[in-house]
Amino acid sequence: MRELDLGFARLRNRIVMGSMHTGFESRPDGVERLAAFYAERARGGASLIVSGGYSPSEAGNLGPHRAQFSTPEDRDRHRPIPAAVHAAGGLIALQLLHSGRYGFHENIVAPSAIKSPINPHAPRELTAPEIEQTIDDFARAAALAREAGYDGVEIMGSEGYLITQFLATRTNRRSDQWGGPLEHRMRFATEIVRRVRAAAGGDFILVYRISALDLVEGGLSGEEIGALAHAVEAAGATLLNTGIGWHEARIPTIAQAVPRGAFAWTTRRLKQATRLPVIASNRINAPEVAEELLAHGDADLVSLARALLADPDFARKAQADDRAGINICIACNQACLDHYFIGQPASCVVNPRAGRETKLLYRASAKKKRVAVVGGGPAGLSCAAVAAERGHEVTLYERAAELGGQFNLAKRIPGKQEFGESIAYFAERLRRAGVELRLGQAPAAAVLRAHDEVVVATGVEPRRPAIDGIGHPKVVGYADLLGRRATAGGEVAIIGMGGIGFDVALYLLEADSRAPLDPAAFEQHWGISEDPTLPGGLAAATAAAPKPRRRVTMLKRSLTPFGQTLGRTTGWVHRVELARNGVRMLKGVEYRRVDDAGLHVVVDGKPLLVPADTIVVCAGQVSRREVDGTHLIGGAREAGELDAKRAMLEGAELGSRL
């Protein structure tokens, strides 16, 4: 990727690490861990890194814990972060984010006292003097950031946070100089940029994160976004970074359902409205996607956040044309965004070291050992790779003909094709590390005894519930269905409503439930319009979706909410899809028997027949332990919901200790 001369500095390539809340921003050891985290990505070739969001004032904090940059003490505490990035050859900007009505605490403020649909707290309306003070808070924070050693700041003006709330009529009902016509609603954003520029100096990087597509009713139109871009340029911004969709939007923007590079058209449109370099974002997880956007002139730079969690060396490998060596982000959100929303530090399923740079260390082994890893699923792959890279002689045994374990089932689910990328990456990593593969082999005990360490990572197998008639020919296990050893009829009952049950339902409804991984089909499926005159970029109502080919009923014993175990940031997408396809969901079910008529159950004390041509069992798993070993990891150690996050982490941790 080519250099870009922006006047203030020469970026060594066009890859920017986009901002991501890591959860370290408010922790006592956060500075040390963030310094190591960002420095590793700078060494990996990222030209410009944007930090997680810090509020310029108390009211703007995202949560009850302080993640603020507003005092000389904050400035002094932060100095190690830019120093570490600079030592690694990179540049770093501090993101300044005021949460507005999105803050999860009782002191939130907004342009108007309108409650967010995703927040239990209602905001207080800012007074005119408080608005002026908030603008000055941004400027003071930027000046402090420069003193701390940061190369710039990013002003967070997208995703539905405070600045966006001033811009949209959805959230701004004011009639003073800060509300009403667009030029008044833009004043808050442009004044922040102007005062930040004045406070921080002309050679300071000032990135404005613009909402390139709001995806909410009452949001800005494309024409209004263009006018805002022009105004922000005039106010003194250096770069325009892009955000897609408000957090309350009911359209996925970064989930697996979103095609790669789906929103490139928004940056293409912005480039027509401004002379500033424009950064593309959202679902750019492979070098060929980034190169295509740049080659077509859709953007001047590309922003990758989760992709650099998955592989901190992404930029360096991309420059070396080492596509096979890149650990591709699978957009699962399980260990990054989902962690943040439950108060845990961010990490990565396919790269457990992310966020653990000071704790999970892969040092060369002092003594070379012969290590046998039995099982080529996520836990075994992770352990074998780390152990071999540390210098051990590793042999991996897998009874199947291919590596991947449960990932080979996951990659069949609509939208989860990215799991296949992980299998390919780990296979290549094992090859480079010199791991000896024994596919299609279950090792004998005598063979394993010849090794110094034996790691049992044989995973799980589906649990068969004790229901009368469970051996009926119409009953199939989820592994057989997803492994294409069994097929389903037009009337299907699914026993179990955990993550596997939802995945199976999506798989069965594939023809109708998911738009193909094609941007145009995705836009039509979710009601997105490229018409620059439409508010929020939302298409007019269309005809009802076609009737699905299958009728699906999902059942579970518990009375907990449907989809409770799904990811916080992706589960709602699954629920929307199944509702759109008329999937019936029953809870509090007592299973009685299976016969030719279907599945007999009791719900609320009343007998019920669920007619079914096929009954798919998704009722959990049990551990597989066909061999004895020194160590148990992953599903072999503990069964339950399929949890690649735990399996990968246990494998990496064990590999680092052997």
XYZ file of C-alpha atoms in Angstrom:
658
model
C 0.000 0.000 0.000
C 1.326 3.443 -0.960
C 2.582 6.197 1.311
C 0.265 9.123 1.917
C 1.658 12.605 2.478
C -0.774 14.579 4.645
C 1.528 17.492 5.283
C 2.044 16.787 8.990
C 3.724 13.403 8.549
C 4.266 10.690 6.029
C 2.216 7.631 6.811
C 4.190 4.518 5.969
C 1.066 2.896 4.531
C -2.639 3.526 4.342
C -3.733 1.299 7.215
C -5.180 3.026 10.277
C -6.043 1.162 13.457
C -9.555 2.333 14.210
C -10.736 3.133 17.688
C -12.063 0.312 19.827
C -13.082 0.375 23.464
C -10.835 -2.169 25.152
C -12.088 -1.870 28.718
C -8.568 -0.906 29.850
C -9.329 2.816 29.632
C -10.807 2.863 33.151
C -8.651 0.174 34.827
C -5.799 0.821 37.288
C -3.296 -1.077 35.104
C -4.827 0.243 31.900
C -1.997 2.520 30.801
C 0.628 -0.232 31.010
C -1.557 -2.697 29.130
C -2.618 -0.171 26.488
C 0.986 0.874 25.888
C 1.909 -2.752 25.174
C -1.261 -3.345 23.154
C -0.840 -0.344 20.849
C 2.937 -0.708 20.532
C 2.526 -4.257 19.251
C 0.204 -3.007 16.505
C 2.581 -0.157 15.646
C 5.420 -2.675 15.291
C 3.073 -4.641 13.068
C 2.929 -1.761 10.611
C -0.181 0.270 11.432
C 0.575 3.850 10.393
C -1.830 5.674 12.660
C -3.509 4.231 15.743
C -6.652 5.740 17.247
C -7.149 4.961 20.915
C -10.340 3.910 22.637
C -12.683 6.703 23.614
C -11.949 9.055 26.505
C -14.427 11.656 27.668
C -13.389 15.304 27.941
C -15.698 15.725 30.959
C -17.365 13.786 33.749
C -20.822 13.856 32.169
C -19.453 12.300 28.983
C -18.167 9.073 30.536
C -19.539 5.945 28.894
C -20.121 4.161 32.180
C -19.918 4.573 35.935
C -16.139 4.047 35.842
C -13.987 7.009 34.882
C -12.541 6.864 31.363
C -11.685 10.523 31.131
C -8.972 12.782 29.714
C -9.470 16.195 31.239
C -6.767 16.973 33.801
C -2.990 17.392 34.020
C -2.958 14.150 36.003
C -4.568 12.357 33.046
C -1.945 13.884 30.762
C 0.930 12.688 32.919
C -0.513 9.207 33.414
C -0.935 8.723 29.649
C 2.622 9.603 28.611
C 3.794 5.949 28.369
C 1.197 5.166 25.685
C 2.353 7.536 22.905
C 5.971 6.970 23.950
C 5.590 3.213 23.396
C 3.894 3.708 20.020
C 6.563 6.158 18.863
C 9.328 3.754 19.906
C 7.610 1.148 17.721
C 7.572 3.515 14.736
C 3.899 4.528 14.743
C 1.669 7.527 15.310
C -1.256 7.628 17.741
C -4.302 9.844 18.182
C -6.405 10.007 21.331
C -10.120 9.629 20.672
C -12.261 12.192 22.495
C -15.769 10.836 22.950
C -18.670 12.356 24.839
C -21.331 9.704 25.318
C -24.301 12.051 25.538
C -27.469 10.042 26.120
C -25.543 6.780 25.572
C -23.747 7.017 28.908
C -24.651 4.280 31.383
C -24.761 6.441 34.505
C -27.280 8.814 36.063
C -25.650 12.131 35.087
C -25.970 11.913 31.311
C -26.766 14.960 29.199
C -27.961 15.539 25.633
C -29.106 18.370 23.354
C -32.703 17.450 24.245
C -34.116 15.334 27.050
C -34.983 12.380 24.830
C -34.260 8.905 26.183
C -32.316 6.431 24.050
C -34.068 3.120 23.316
C -30.927 1.248 24.401
C -30.404 3.008 27.729
C -32.535 2.855 30.893
C -31.439 6.364 31.903
C -32.979 9.546 30.500
C -30.644 12.471 29.780
C -30.884 16.018 31.067
C -30.997 18.771 28.423
C -27.825 20.844 28.238
C -28.115 24.572 28.842
C -26.480 26.993 26.416
C -23.616 27.801 28.857
C -23.065 24.062 29.397
C -22.785 23.570 25.644
C -20.095 26.242 25.485
C -18.305 24.596 28.404
C -18.460 21.182 26.708
C -16.847 22.615 23.577
C -14.104 24.124 25.698
C -13.694 20.733 27.424
C -12.894 19.155 24.051
C -10.351 21.875 23.269
C -8.657 21.566 26.674
C -8.481 17.779 26.342
C -6.857 18.101 22.911
C -4.224 20.494 24.270
C -3.495 18.085 27.122
C -3.252 15.204 24.633
C -0.571 17.070 22.728
C 1.348 17.690 25.946
C 1.083 13.966 26.764
C 2.827 13.133 23.486
C -0.121 12.144 21.321
C 0.200 13.008 17.633
C -3.424 14.001 17.350
C -6.978 13.497 18.488
C -10.036 11.982 16.899
C -13.284 13.814 17.604
C -15.996 11.169 17.861
C -18.877 12.501 15.776
C -20.597 9.260 14.809
C -22.416 6.158 16.082
C -25.036 8.166 17.963
C -22.844 9.811 20.614
C -23.275 13.431 21.753
C -22.070 15.235 18.623
C -24.308 13.061 16.463
C -27.188 13.781 18.811
C -26.808 17.500 18.095
C -26.779 16.869 14.353
C -29.964 14.803 13.981
C -33.538 15.958 14.369
C -34.148 12.558 15.965
C -32.411 13.786 19.117
C -32.177 17.574 18.751
C -35.470 19.445 19.307
C -33.867 22.716 20.350
C -35.020 26.078 18.982
C -31.956 28.124 19.933
C -28.694 28.597 18.022
C -27.839 24.904 18.615
C -30.991 23.463 17.041
C -33.460 23.890 14.215
C -31.956 24.187 10.699
C -28.924 22.091 9.755
C -26.493 25.018 9.977
C -27.467 25.453 13.641
C -27.372 21.725 14.408
C -23.878 21.544 12.848
C -22.562 24.378 14.998
C -21.672 22.124 17.945
C -19.508 19.869 15.740
C -17.802 22.663 13.826
C -17.126 24.723 16.945
C -15.454 21.719 18.579
C -13.200 21.248 15.550
C -12.403 24.954 15.362
C -11.512 25.304 19.046
C -9.555 22.055 19.110
C -7.487 23.272 16.171
C -6.838 26.585 17.900
C -5.886 24.911 21.180
C -3.693 22.142 19.777
C -1.940 23.889 16.897
C -1.854 23.664 13.136
C 0.518 20.682 12.917
C -1.582 18.450 15.201
C -3.553 15.611 13.567
C -7.272 16.301 13.925
C -9.408 13.393 12.793
C -13.152 13.940 12.693
C -15.121 10.688 12.914
C -18.154 11.434 10.771
C -21.313 9.360 10.626
C -21.279 8.460 6.949
C -24.635 6.666 7.248
C -26.945 7.035 10.269
C -29.409 4.167 9.599
C -32.003 5.622 11.990
C -35.217 7.560 11.419
C -34.568 11.254 11.817
C -30.921 10.821 10.860
C -29.003 12.922 8.361
C -29.411 12.436 4.633
C -26.419 11.881 2.382
C -26.636 15.475 1.192
C -26.584 16.755 4.781
C -23.602 14.527 5.612
C -21.790 16.045 2.632
C -22.544 19.549 3.903
C -21.232 18.577 7.341
C -18.024 17.191 5.820
C -17.455 20.451 3.976
C -18.060 22.451 7.174
C -15.726 20.272 9.243
C -13.028 20.711 6.608
C -13.420 24.489 6.793
C -13.222 24.334 10.593
C -9.762 22.736 10.471
C -9.961 18.941 10.395
C -7.055 16.938 8.952
C -8.798 13.676 8.159
C -12.333 12.324 7.943
C -12.768 8.902 9.481
C -16.125 7.203 8.969
C -18.581 5.485 11.251
C -21.626 3.569 10.079
C -24.938 3.490 11.915
C -25.992 4.564 15.380
C -25.743 1.989 18.133
C -29.540 1.956 18.360
C -29.948 1.237 14.635
C -31.713 -2.031 13.864
C -29.475 -2.798 10.925
C -26.197 -4.727 11.367
C -23.058 -2.790 10.491
C -20.127 -4.956 11.674
C -21.674 -8.380 12.366
C -20.956 -11.488 10.293
C -24.094 -10.847 8.269
C -22.464 -7.748 6.748
C -20.528 -8.333 3.511
C -16.898 -7.293 3.420
C -16.503 -3.648 2.452
C -20.271 -3.214 2.288
C -20.212 0.519 3.031
C -17.489 1.663 0.639
C -20.056 3.692 -1.275
C -20.452 6.027 1.693
C -16.787 7.070 1.621
C -16.930 7.385 -2.156
C -19.779 9.861 -1.677
C -17.890 11.758 1.033
C -14.845 12.154 -1.208
C -17.032 14.106 -3.599
C -17.982 16.552 -0.834
C -14.566 17.326 0.643
C -10.893 17.672 -0.186
C -9.897 15.966 3.058
C -8.502 12.430 2.938
C -11.322 10.016 3.817
C -10.915 6.780 5.763
C -13.156 3.786 5.025
C -14.275 1.497 7.841
C -16.513 -1.450 8.760
C -15.971 -5.077 7.708
C -12.594 -4.535 6.100
C -10.773 -7.616 7.338
C -8.573 -8.785 4.458
C -5.859 -7.013 2.443
C -7.584 -7.644 -0.864
C -10.676 -5.796 0.408
C -8.576 -2.812 1.487
C -6.605 -2.766 -1.767
C -9.774 -2.849 -3.848
C -11.267 0.118 -1.977
C -8.095 2.132 -2.472
C -7.619 1.103 -6.100
C -11.185 2.138 -6.961
C -10.700 5.504 -5.290
C -13.452 4.821 -2.754
C -11.198 5.974 0.101
C -7.756 7.365 0.791
C -7.057 5.164 3.820
C -8.696 2.159 5.462
C -9.512 1.723 9.132
C -9.199 -1.705 10.726
C -9.996 -2.291 14.385
C -11.008 -5.907 15.017
C -8.742 -7.018 12.170
C -5.763 -5.704 14.149
C -7.001 -7.457 17.259
C -6.918 -10.714 15.308
C -3.489 -10.004 13.833
C -1.332 -7.130 15.113
C 1.039 -7.698 12.157
C -1.709 -7.327 9.543
C -0.190 -4.244 7.893
C 3.332 -5.649 7.734
C 2.089 -8.943 6.286
C -0.112 -7.134 3.778
C 2.866 -5.102 2.572
C 4.865 -8.318 2.206
C 2.001 -9.919 0.261
C 1.757 -12.626 2.929
C -2.002 -13.207 2.727
C -1.763 -16.793 3.993
C 0.005 -15.610 7.134
C -2.745 -13.192 8.213
C -5.026 -14.225 11.046
C -8.338 -12.958 9.659
C -10.975 -11.451 11.969
C -14.093 -13.648 11.827
C -16.431 -10.836 13.006
C -17.820 -12.933 15.854
C -17.556 -10.109 18.461
C -17.445 -12.721 21.235
C -14.249 -11.595 22.948
C -14.052 -7.952 21.856
C -17.310 -5.987 21.788
C -19.313 -8.530 23.773
C -16.642 -8.405 26.484
C -16.813 -4.628 26.668
C -20.562 -4.636 27.241
C -20.260 -6.962 30.219
C -17.344 -5.091 31.770
C -14.534 -7.439 30.704
C -11.363 -6.374 28.868
C -11.403 -6.865 25.128
C -9.551 -9.757 23.553
C -9.980 -11.907 20.432
C -11.262 -15.446 19.862
C -8.702 -16.270 17.189
C -5.876 -14.350 18.899
C -6.113 -14.838 22.681
C -2.964 -12.758 23.197
C -4.867 -9.593 22.184
C -5.284 -7.514 25.304
C -2.973 -9.880 27.201
C 0.320 -8.606 25.770
C 1.795 -8.132 29.264
C 0.443 -11.429 30.604
C 0.358 -14.083 27.864
C 3.968 -14.347 26.727
C 5.279 -16.764 24.096
C 8.928 -17.049 25.149
C 11.322 -19.545 23.597
C 11.390 -22.806 25.540
C 14.495 -23.562 27.615
C 14.148 -27.277 26.884
C 12.848 -28.867 23.710
C 10.122 -31.456 24.344
C 8.248 -33.989 22.243
C 4.620 -32.885 22.462
C 1.593 -34.777 21.173
C -1.613 -32.811 20.663
C -4.642 -35.024 20.119
C -7.421 -33.113 18.392
C -7.280 -30.547 15.604
C -10.138 -28.283 16.697
C -9.732 -24.733 18.046
C -8.051 -25.751 21.332
C -5.624 -28.188 19.701
C -4.720 -25.815 16.877
C -4.010 -22.981 19.291
C -1.895 -25.121 21.615
C 0.082 -26.836 18.855
C 0.910 -23.554 17.120
C 2.191 -21.799 20.243
C 4.125 -24.830 21.524
C 5.849 -25.388 18.178
C 6.704 -21.709 17.732
C 8.366 -21.783 21.156
C 10.673 -24.566 19.951
C 8.989 -27.838 20.863
C 8.700 -30.829 18.523
C 4.950 -31.112 18.075
C 2.843 -33.813 16.457
C -0.853 -33.137 16.034
C -3.244 -36.084 15.652
C -6.744 -35.574 14.257
C -9.061 -38.504 13.624
C -10.957 -36.597 10.913
C -9.524 -36.049 7.465
C -9.262 -32.285 7.981
C -8.361 -29.780 10.657
C -10.884 -27.446 12.234
C -13.141 -29.469 14.518
C -16.325 -27.550 15.310
C -15.160 -24.663 13.090
C -15.950 -26.922 10.123
C -19.580 -26.899 11.245
C -19.625 -23.195 12.075
C -18.392 -22.183 8.612
C -21.555 -23.716 7.100
C -23.815 -21.234 8.915
C -24.973 -18.271 6.803
C -22.712 -15.347 7.620
C -20.105 -17.488 9.389
C -18.086 -18.404 6.336
C -15.193 -16.460 7.894
C -14.559 -19.409 10.242
C -13.017 -21.164 7.258
C -10.377 -18.413 7.197
C -9.270 -19.409 10.701
C -8.849 -23.041 9.751
C -6.698 -22.083 6.760
C -4.613 -19.674 8.841
C -3.861 -22.181 11.594
C -3.035 -24.893 9.072
C -0.483 -22.537 7.498
C 0.850 -21.498 10.889
C 1.373 -25.133 11.879
C 3.176 -25.783 8.601
C 5.550 -22.864 9.139
C 6.218 -23.943 12.727
C 7.132 -27.462 11.618
C 4.239 -29.292 13.283
C 3.867 -32.862 12.033
C 0.241 -33.507 11.081
C -1.327 -36.949 11.369
C -4.790 -36.563 9.857
C -7.262 -39.419 9.868
C -5.457 -40.988 12.803
C -6.453 -41.774 16.377
C -3.124 -42.447 18.125
C -2.595 -45.612 20.159
C -1.605 -45.354 23.807
C 1.855 -46.770 23.055
C 2.470 -44.016 20.505
C 1.494 -41.302 22.979
C 3.734 -42.706 25.701
C 6.734 -41.874 23.546
C 6.042 -38.151 24.045
C 7.051 -35.926 26.952
C 3.692 -34.156 27.029
C 0.312 -35.328 25.739
C -2.388 -32.703 25.243
C -5.931 -34.033 24.905
C -8.001 -31.587 22.862
C -10.509 -34.035 21.410
C -13.427 -31.639 21.836
C -17.076 -32.522 22.237
C -19.788 -34.591 20.697
C -23.527 -33.877 20.655
C -25.539 -34.932 23.687
C -28.498 -37.210 23.002
C -31.386 -36.407 25.374
C -33.394 -39.188 26.991
C -36.676 -38.815 25.109
C -38.855 -41.747 24.119
C -38.405 -42.427 20.420
C -35.166 -40.413 20.139
C -33.876 -43.135 17.817
C -36.649 -42.502 15.275
C -35.351 -42.071 11.691
C -36.618 -38.498 11.515
C -34.326 -37.451 14.412
C -30.906 -36.098 13.380
C -28.080 -34.490 15.324
C -26.904 -30.995 14.521
C -23.427 -32.274 13.592
C -24.847 -34.649 11.006
C -27.069 -31.930 9.560
C -24.349 -29.261 9.363
C -21.823 -31.863 8.231
C -24.225 -32.660 5.365
C -24.555 -36.300 6.354
C -28.284 -35.713 6.848
C -30.918 -33.510 5.235
C -34.040 -31.822 6.586
C -37.607 -31.793 5.307
C -40.000 -28.883 5.012
C -41.349 -29.097 8.584
C -38.573 -29.000 11.190
C -38.501 -29.035 14.985
C -35.288 -28.013 16.756
C -34.719 -29.325 20.281
C -32.556 -26.761 22.061
C -32.309 -22.989 21.719
C -28.722 -22.171 22.601
C -26.287 -20.798 20.081
C -26.249 -24.067 18.159
C -30.023 -24.137 17.872
C -30.095 -20.615 16.440
C -27.293 -21.461 14.028
C -29.164 -24.536 12.820
C -32.326 -22.482 12.295
C -30.398 -19.968 10.186
C -28.811 -22.786 8.229
C -32.218 -24.308 7.482
C -33.611 -20.954 6.391
C -30.535 -19.995 4.402
C -32.329 -19.433 1.119
C -34.582 -16.780 2.645
C -33.113 -15.691 5.963
C -29.811 -14.194 4.917
C -28.944 -11.991 2.036
C -25.996 -13.359 0.066
C -22.630 -11.820 0.916
C -23.194 -9.208 -1.742
C -23.555 -5.513 -0.826
C -26.514 -4.827 -3.128
C -28.495 -7.789 -1.838
C -27.539 -6.869 1.730
C -28.864 -3.327 1.260
C -32.143 -4.571 -0.154
C -32.501 -7.159 2.592
C -32.036 -4.613 5.389
C -33.710 -1.582 3.826
C -30.634 0.566 3.167
C -30.752 3.189 0.427
C -27.915 4.977 -1.370
C -30.306 7.794 -2.314
C -28.595 10.915 -0.870
C -31.926 12.646 -0.190
C -33.351 10.062 2.224
C -32.981 10.746 5.967
C -30.823 8.189 7.740
C -30.136 6.332 4.491
C -33.250 4.238 5.062
C -35.166 2.897 2.076
C -38.916 3.290 1.748
C -40.995 0.333 2.921
C -40.886 -2.616 0.529
C -43.089 -5.620 -0.047
C -43.138 -8.334 2.589
C -40.370 -10.915 2.467
C -41.163 -14.090 0.543
C -42.588 -16.971 2.530
C -39.771 -19.282 3.683
C -39.511 -22.734 2.174
C -39.414 -24.405 5.585
C -41.518 -24.099 8.694
C -39.341 -24.216 11.779
C -40.277 -24.615 15.438
C -37.630 -24.161 18.145
C -38.148 -25.606 21.625
C -36.379 -25.498 24.976
C -36.985 -26.714 28.519
C -36.071 -23.522 30.372
C -38.205 -20.419 30.820
C -35.374 -17.965 30.198
C -35.748 -15.391 27.389
C -35.270 -16.645 23.839
C -31.671 -16.211 22.669
C -30.389 -15.310 26.139
C -27.061 -17.051 25.527
C -26.389 -15.295 22.216
C -23.785 -12.555 21.911
C -24.751 -9.105 23.162
C -23.855 -7.377 19.894
C -24.895 -10.055 17.387
C -27.730 -12.028 18.974
C -30.346 -9.451 18.052
C -29.507 -9.976 14.360
C -30.284 -13.700 14.693
C -33.542 -12.988 16.491
C -34.625 -10.503 13.829
C -33.872 -12.987 11.052
C -35.814 -15.828 12.661
C -38.781 -13.583 13.425
C -38.763 -12.370 9.828
C -39.023 -15.982 8.703
C -41.882 -16.874 11.025
C -39.927 -19.255 13.261
C -42.098 -20.416 16.170
C -40.405 -20.515 19.582
C -41.656 -22.485 22.588
C -40.147 -22.493 26.079
C -40.953 -24.325 29.295
C -41.319 -27.482 27.222
C -41.566 -31.025 28.596
C -40.546 -33.543 25.947
C -42.693 -36.696 25.885
C -41.931 -38.717 22.766
C -41.114 -38.814 19.070
C -43.207 -40.854 16.625
C -44.307 -40.791 13.004
C -46.534 -37.774 13.678
C -43.733 -35.630 15.042
C -42.608 -34.376 18.454
C -45.021 -34.694 21.371
C -44.498 -32.162 24.169
C -46.299 -30.520 27.073
C -46.385 -26.719 27.300
C -48.092 -24.930 30.195
C -49.519 -28.259 31.307
C -51.180 -28.931 27.959
C -50.194 -31.665 25.480
C -49.018 -30.371 22.119
C -47.980 -32.109 18.921
C -45.301 -30.362 16.890
C -45.613 -31.864 13.391
C -42.185 -32.464 11.916
C -40.569 -34.229 9.003
C -37.218 -33.705 10.720
C -36.289 -33.218 14.372
C -32.844 -31.722 14.929
C -31.222 -32.280 18.317
C -29.221 -29.287 19.583
C -29.339 -30.199 23.261
C -25.767 -29.533 24.307
C -22.566 -31.555 24.199
C -20.507 -34.005 26.199
C -16.729 -34.229 26.325
C -14.838 -36.643 24.102
C -11.908 -38.287 25.884
C -10.818 -41.305 23.871
C -7.220 -41.090 25.071
C -5.370 -40.365 28.281
C -2.955 -37.469 28.468
C -1.001 -35.062 30.589
C -3.301 -32.121 29.906
C -7.002 -31.606 29.091
C -8.098 -28.447 27.280
C -11.141 -27.093 25.468
C -14.242 -29.197 25.139
C -12.397 -32.307 26.275
C -11.887 -30.626 29.638
C -15.353 -29.134 29.950
C -18.343 -29.514 27.635
C -21.182 -27.036 27.303
C -22.118 -24.420 24.769
C -19.614 -24.399 21.930
C -17.074 -21.854 23.135
C -14.178 -21.291 20.768
C -13.109 -18.336 22.910
C -12.373 -20.557 25.892
C -10.886 -23.329 23.753
C -8.462 -21.022 21.934
C -7.411 -19.310 25.167
C -6.807 -22.574 27.023
C -4.774 -23.866 24.091
C -2.618 -20.742 23.921
C -2.082 -20.611 27.671
C -1.036 -24.250 27.820
C 1.194 -23.860 24.772
C 2.936 -20.942 26.495
C 3.627 -23.042 29.618
C 4.821 -26.333 28.128
